[in-house]
Short mmCIF file of C-alpha atoms in Angstrom, two decimals:
data_model
loop_
_atom_site.label_atom_id
_atom_site.label_comp_id
_atom_site.label_asym_id
_atom_site.label_seq_id
_atom_site.Cartn_x
_atom_site.Cartn_y
_atom_site.Cartn_z
CA ALA E 1 0.06 0.18 -0.08
CA GLN E 2 1.21 3.50 -0.75
CA SER E 3 1.41 6.18 1.86
CA VAL E 4 2.63 9.84 2.38
CA ALA E 5 4.05 11.49 5.42
CA GLN E 6 4.05 15.09 6.00
CA PRO E 7 5.99 15.43 9.16
CA GLU E 8 5.10 18.99 10.10
CA ASP E 9 1.77 20.22 10.76
CA GLN E 10 2.67 23.72 10.36
CA VAL E 11 5.65 25.83 8.97
CA ASN E 12 6.36 29.23 9.77
CA VAL E 13 8.58 31.33 7.47
CA ALA E 14 9.18 35.07 7.35
CA GLU E 15 8.32 36.67 4.00
CA GLY E 16 11.16 36.90 1.63
CA ASN E 17 12.90 33.91 3.09
CA PRO E 18 13.25 30.46 1.39
CA LEU E 19 10.64 28.00 2.18
CA THR E 20 10.35 24.01 2.53
CA VAL E 21 7.42 21.88 3.11
CA LYS E 22 8.79 18.19 3.70
CA CYS E 23 7.17 15.28 2.44
CA THR E 24 8.12 11.43 2.27
CA TYR E 25 6.61 8.77 0.74
CA SER E 26 6.31 4.82 0.41
CA VAL E 27 5.13 2.91 -2.58
CA SER E 28 5.91 -0.42 -3.78
CA GLY E 29 7.27 0.63 -7.07
CA ASN E 30 8.21 3.72 -9.05
CA PRO E 31 6.35 6.75 -7.55
CA TYR E 32 4.21 9.51 -9.13
CA LEU E 33 4.28 12.39 -6.90
CA PHE E 34 2.24 15.56 -6.73
CA TRP E 35 1.75 18.57 -4.56
CA TYR E 36 -1.39 20.51 -4.34
CA VAL E 37 -2.35 23.75 -2.37
CA GLN E 38 -5.52 24.63 -0.67
CA TYR E 39 -6.43 28.22 0.02
CA PRO E 40 -9.34 28.74 2.75
CA ASN E 41 -12.74 27.63 1.71
CA ARG E 42 -11.38 26.64 -1.71
CA GLY E 43 -10.64 23.48 -3.65
CA LEU E 44 -7.24 21.80 -4.27
CA GLN E 45 -5.06 23.50 -6.67
CA PHE E 46 -2.36 21.55 -8.64
CA LEU E 47 1.21 22.80 -8.17
CA LEU E 48 3.57 20.48 -9.67
CA LYS E 49 4.27 16.58 -10.25
CA TYR E 50 6.99 14.29 -10.70
CA ILE E 51 6.88 11.38 -13.05
CA THR E 52 10.22 10.76 -14.28
CA GLY E 53 13.57 12.46 -15.51
CA ASP E 54 14.99 15.54 -13.80
CA ASN E 55 14.83 15.33 -9.93
CA LEU E 56 13.97 18.98 -9.71
CA VAL E 57 10.45 19.79 -10.84
CA LYS E 58 9.20 23.26 -11.50
CA GLY E 59 5.54 24.19 -10.78
CA SER E 60 3.10 27.04 -10.58
CA TYR E 61 3.71 30.27 -8.35
CA GLY E 62 7.43 29.80 -8.42
CA PHE E 63 7.33 26.58 -6.32
CA GLU E 64 9.64 23.65 -7.14
CA ALA E 65 10.04 20.19 -5.51
CA GLU E 66 13.10 18.02 -5.27
CA PHE E 67 12.64 14.30 -5.86
CA ASN E 68 15.01 12.21 -3.71
CA LYS E 69 14.79 8.49 -4.31
CA SER E 70 17.37 7.24 -1.75
CA GLN E 71 15.47 9.29 0.86
CA THR E 72 11.95 8.70 -0.56
CA SER E 73 11.33 12.47 -0.35
CA PHE E 74 9.64 14.98 -2.34
CA HIS E 75 10.17 18.40 -0.60
CA LEU E 76 8.44 21.36 -1.80
CA LYS E 77 10.48 24.50 -1.99
CA LYS E 78 10.42 28.24 -2.95
CA PRO E 79 13.41 30.55 -3.06
CA SER E 80 11.50 33.79 -1.72
CA ALA E 81 8.11 33.04 0.21
CA LEU E 82 5.20 35.64 -0.19
CA VAL E 83 2.46 36.28 2.27
CA SER E 84 -0.09 35.05 -0.31
CA ASP E 85 1.62 31.70 -0.17
CA SER E 86 -0.08 30.98 3.21
CA ALA E 87 -2.26 28.00 2.60
CA LEU E 88 -2.53 24.23 3.47
CA TYR E 89 -0.13 22.24 1.18
CA PHE E 90 -0.89 18.43 0.37
CA CYS E 91 1.72 15.93 -0.87
CA ALA E 92 0.23 13.01 -2.57
CA VAL E 93 1.44 9.83 -4.30
CA ARG E 94 0.15 7.38 -6.87
CA ASP E 95 1.99 4.11 -7.78
CA LYS E 96 2.46 2.66 -11.20
CA GLY E 97 -0.72 0.79 -11.02
CA GLY E 98 -2.54 4.02 -10.50
CA ALA E 99 -5.91 2.19 -10.03
CA ASP E 100 -6.65 4.10 -6.88
CA GLY E 101 -6.44 7.83 -7.48
CA LEU E 102 -4.15 9.77 -5.11
CA THR E 103 -3.02 8.94 -1.62
CA PHE E 104 -2.58 12.36 0.24
CA GLY E 105 -0.60 13.20 3.16
CA LYS E 106 -2.32 15.06 6.13
CA GLY E 107 -1.37 18.42 4.95
CA THR E 108 1.14 21.15 6.14
CA HIS E 109 -0.16 24.69 6.97
CA LEU E 110 2.18 27.17 5.62
CA ILE E 111 2.10 30.42 7.29
CA ILE E 112 4.18 33.51 5.86
CA GLN E 113 4.75 36.09 8.26
CA PRO E 114 5.22 39.83 6.99
CA ASP K 1 -10.63 27.53 -12.23
CA SER K 2 -10.05 23.88 -12.68
CA GLY K 3 -12.86 23.24 -14.92
CA VAL K 4 -14.46 20.77 -12.54
CA THR K 5 -17.95 21.95 -11.34
CA GLN K 6 -19.56 20.80 -8.23
CA THR K 7 -23.12 21.55 -6.87
CA PRO K 8 -24.46 22.51 -4.35
CA LYS K 9 -21.41 24.57 -2.77
CA HIS K 10 -23.09 24.28 0.81
CA LEU K 11 -25.85 21.88 2.17
CA ILE K 12 -27.29 21.52 5.57
CA THR K 13 -29.41 18.49 6.31
CA ALA K 14 -30.60 16.71 9.30
CA THR K 15 -29.45 13.30 10.53
CA GLY K 16 -31.06 10.46 8.67
CA GLN K 17 -31.66 12.21 5.54
CA ARG K 18 -30.23 11.68 2.19
CA VAL K 19 -28.41 14.03 -0.02
CA THR K 20 -27.06 13.97 -3.57
CA LEU K 21 -24.01 15.66 -4.81
CA ARG K 22 -23.40 16.52 -8.40
CA CYS K 23 -20.20 16.77 -10.42
CA SER K 24 -19.18 17.65 -13.79
CA PRO K 25 -15.81 16.97 -14.84
CA ARG K 26 -13.38 18.87 -17.07
CA SER K 27 -14.13 18.81 -20.85
CA GLY K 28 -12.93 15.56 -22.19
CA ASP K 29 -12.03 13.76 -18.95
CA LEU K 30 -13.52 10.36 -18.62
CA SER K 31 -12.31 9.61 -15.05
CA VAL K 32 -14.18 10.98 -11.79
CA TYR K 33 -13.07 10.56 -8.50
CA TRP K 34 -14.69 11.57 -5.07
CA TYR K 35 -12.94 12.40 -2.02
CA GLN K 36 -13.99 13.27 1.37
CA GLN K 37 -12.05 16.02 3.62
CA SER K 38 -12.51 16.11 7.34
CA LEU K 39 -10.72 17.45 10.15
CA ASP K 40 -9.90 14.07 11.91
CA GLN K 41 -9.55 11.74 8.71
CA GLY K 42 -7.89 14.35 6.23
CA LEU K 43 -8.45 13.76 2.74
CA GLN K 44 -9.83 10.25 2.00
CA PHE K 45 -10.40 8.68 -1.47
CA LEU K 46 -13.90 7.30 -1.78
CA ILE K 47 -14.50 5.92 -5.24
CA GLN K 48 -13.46 6.40 -8.88
CA TYR K 49 -15.31 5.93 -12.11
CA TYR K 50 -14.23 5.71 -15.56
CA ASN K 51 -16.12 6.06 -18.61
CA GLY K 52 -19.17 5.04 -16.63
CA GLU K 53 -17.69 2.30 -14.85
CA GLU K 54 -16.58 1.86 -11.27
CA ARG K 55 -12.90 1.64 -11.60
CA ALA K 56 -11.65 1.82 -7.85
CA LYS K 57 -13.20 1.91 -4.19
CA GLY K 58 -11.56 3.60 -1.31
CA ASN K 59 -12.94 4.15 2.30
CA ILE K 60 -16.64 4.69 0.97
CA LEU K 61 -19.29 3.54 3.36
CA GLU K 62 -21.97 1.34 2.35
CA ARG K 63 -24.42 4.15 3.00
CA PHE K 64 -22.75 6.08 0.35
CA SER K 65 -23.07 5.40 -3.54
CA ALA K 66 -21.94 7.06 -6.78
CA GLN K 67 -22.74 6.80 -10.26
CA GLN K 68 -21.35 8.18 -13.69
CA PHE K 69 -23.64 8.98 -16.45
CA PRO K 70 -23.38 8.59 -20.12
CA ASP K 71 -22.64 12.51 -20.35
CA LEU K 72 -19.73 11.68 -17.82
CA HIS K 73 -21.24 13.65 -15.00
CA SER K 74 -21.34 12.08 -11.64
CA GLU K 75 -23.28 11.81 -8.58
CA LEU K 76 -22.47 10.85 -5.18
CA ASN K 77 -25.37 9.81 -2.92
CA LEU K 78 -25.26 10.03 0.85
CA SER K 79 -27.90 8.22 2.98
CA SER K 80 -28.93 7.69 6.46
CA LEU K 81 -26.65 10.68 7.25
CA GLU K 82 -24.82 10.90 10.50
CA LEU K 83 -23.20 13.86 12.23
CA GLY K 84 -19.94 12.51 11.35
CA ASP K 85 -20.53 12.72 7.74
CA SER K 86 -20.26 16.53 7.80
CA ALA K 87 -17.37 17.03 5.75
CA LEU K 88 -16.04 18.82 2.54
CA TYR K 89 -16.55 16.50 -0.57
CA PHE K 90 -14.53 16.83 -3.37
CA CYS K 91 -15.12 15.56 -7.13
CA ALA K 92 -12.03 15.51 -9.40
CA SER K 93 -11.29 14.36 -12.84
CA SER K 94 -8.56 13.25 -15.18
CA GLY K 95 -8.06 11.85 -18.58
CA VAL K 96 -7.14 8.39 -19.29
CA THR K 97 -6.08 6.49 -16.22
CA SER K 98 -2.41 6.80 -16.44
CA PRO K 99 -0.91 7.27 -13.24
CA GLY K 100 0.99 10.20 -14.16
CA ASN K 101 -2.07 12.20 -15.28
CA THR K 102 -2.79 15.11 -13.30
CA ILE K 103 -6.04 15.00 -11.21
CA TYR K 104 -7.81 18.37 -10.94
CA PHE K 105 -10.02 19.24 -8.31
CA GLY K 106 -13.45 21.13 -8.05
CA GLU K 107 -14.11 23.58 -5.35
CA GLY K 108 -15.99 20.95 -3.16
CA SER K 109 -19.20 20.55 -1.72
CA TRP K 110 -19.67 21.52 1.97
CA LEU K 111 -22.05 19.19 3.87
CA THR K 112 -23.30 20.11 7.39
CA VAL K 113 -25.35 17.48 9.09
CA VAL K 114 -27.38 18.83 12.31
#
């Protein structure tokens, strides 16, 4: 069975500083990894995904994520945080079978302080 | 805007009642997924349909059922509602069921059971 862990319930970052939201995964084969963001009272918005190839994936709103197979991690990063980045971030995984949609982590609240 | 449309946006109903949530997938998407988001359970995969056929089942209660119609819209039926069913229900869609395909989410239907 596939699973995702987001070890931090909340991450606090000052505006302008780099941010990292952590994610580790467990799948039986090669993983397909996704990041989504949820703003208050809104749906999930797709940010980026890793399927294969370059370990550094670039996505929407200046976000990027680094796939590390040996550490089974897929951390979300941004070089300079904005107050508007404050939201709930979800990491998700799908294995090669892909039959069961996405398995999500519990989410990490990202708070960017002015 | 993801292109996935869900109605109603908000719904308040009493215990024991039955409700139907409706979803229109993105144009051309054959797969529809239903997810439940609650504070204690996080994001839980309920069920997936592909081109009218049930494809995968997750943690869906027997009191809940879904279907996908020939025009590809989907409905999630929740019956004998309990207080614990109060949650945000998401519909999502994707194209062919390749595990690397991005799944796009609607804004969700807020269900409150009183």
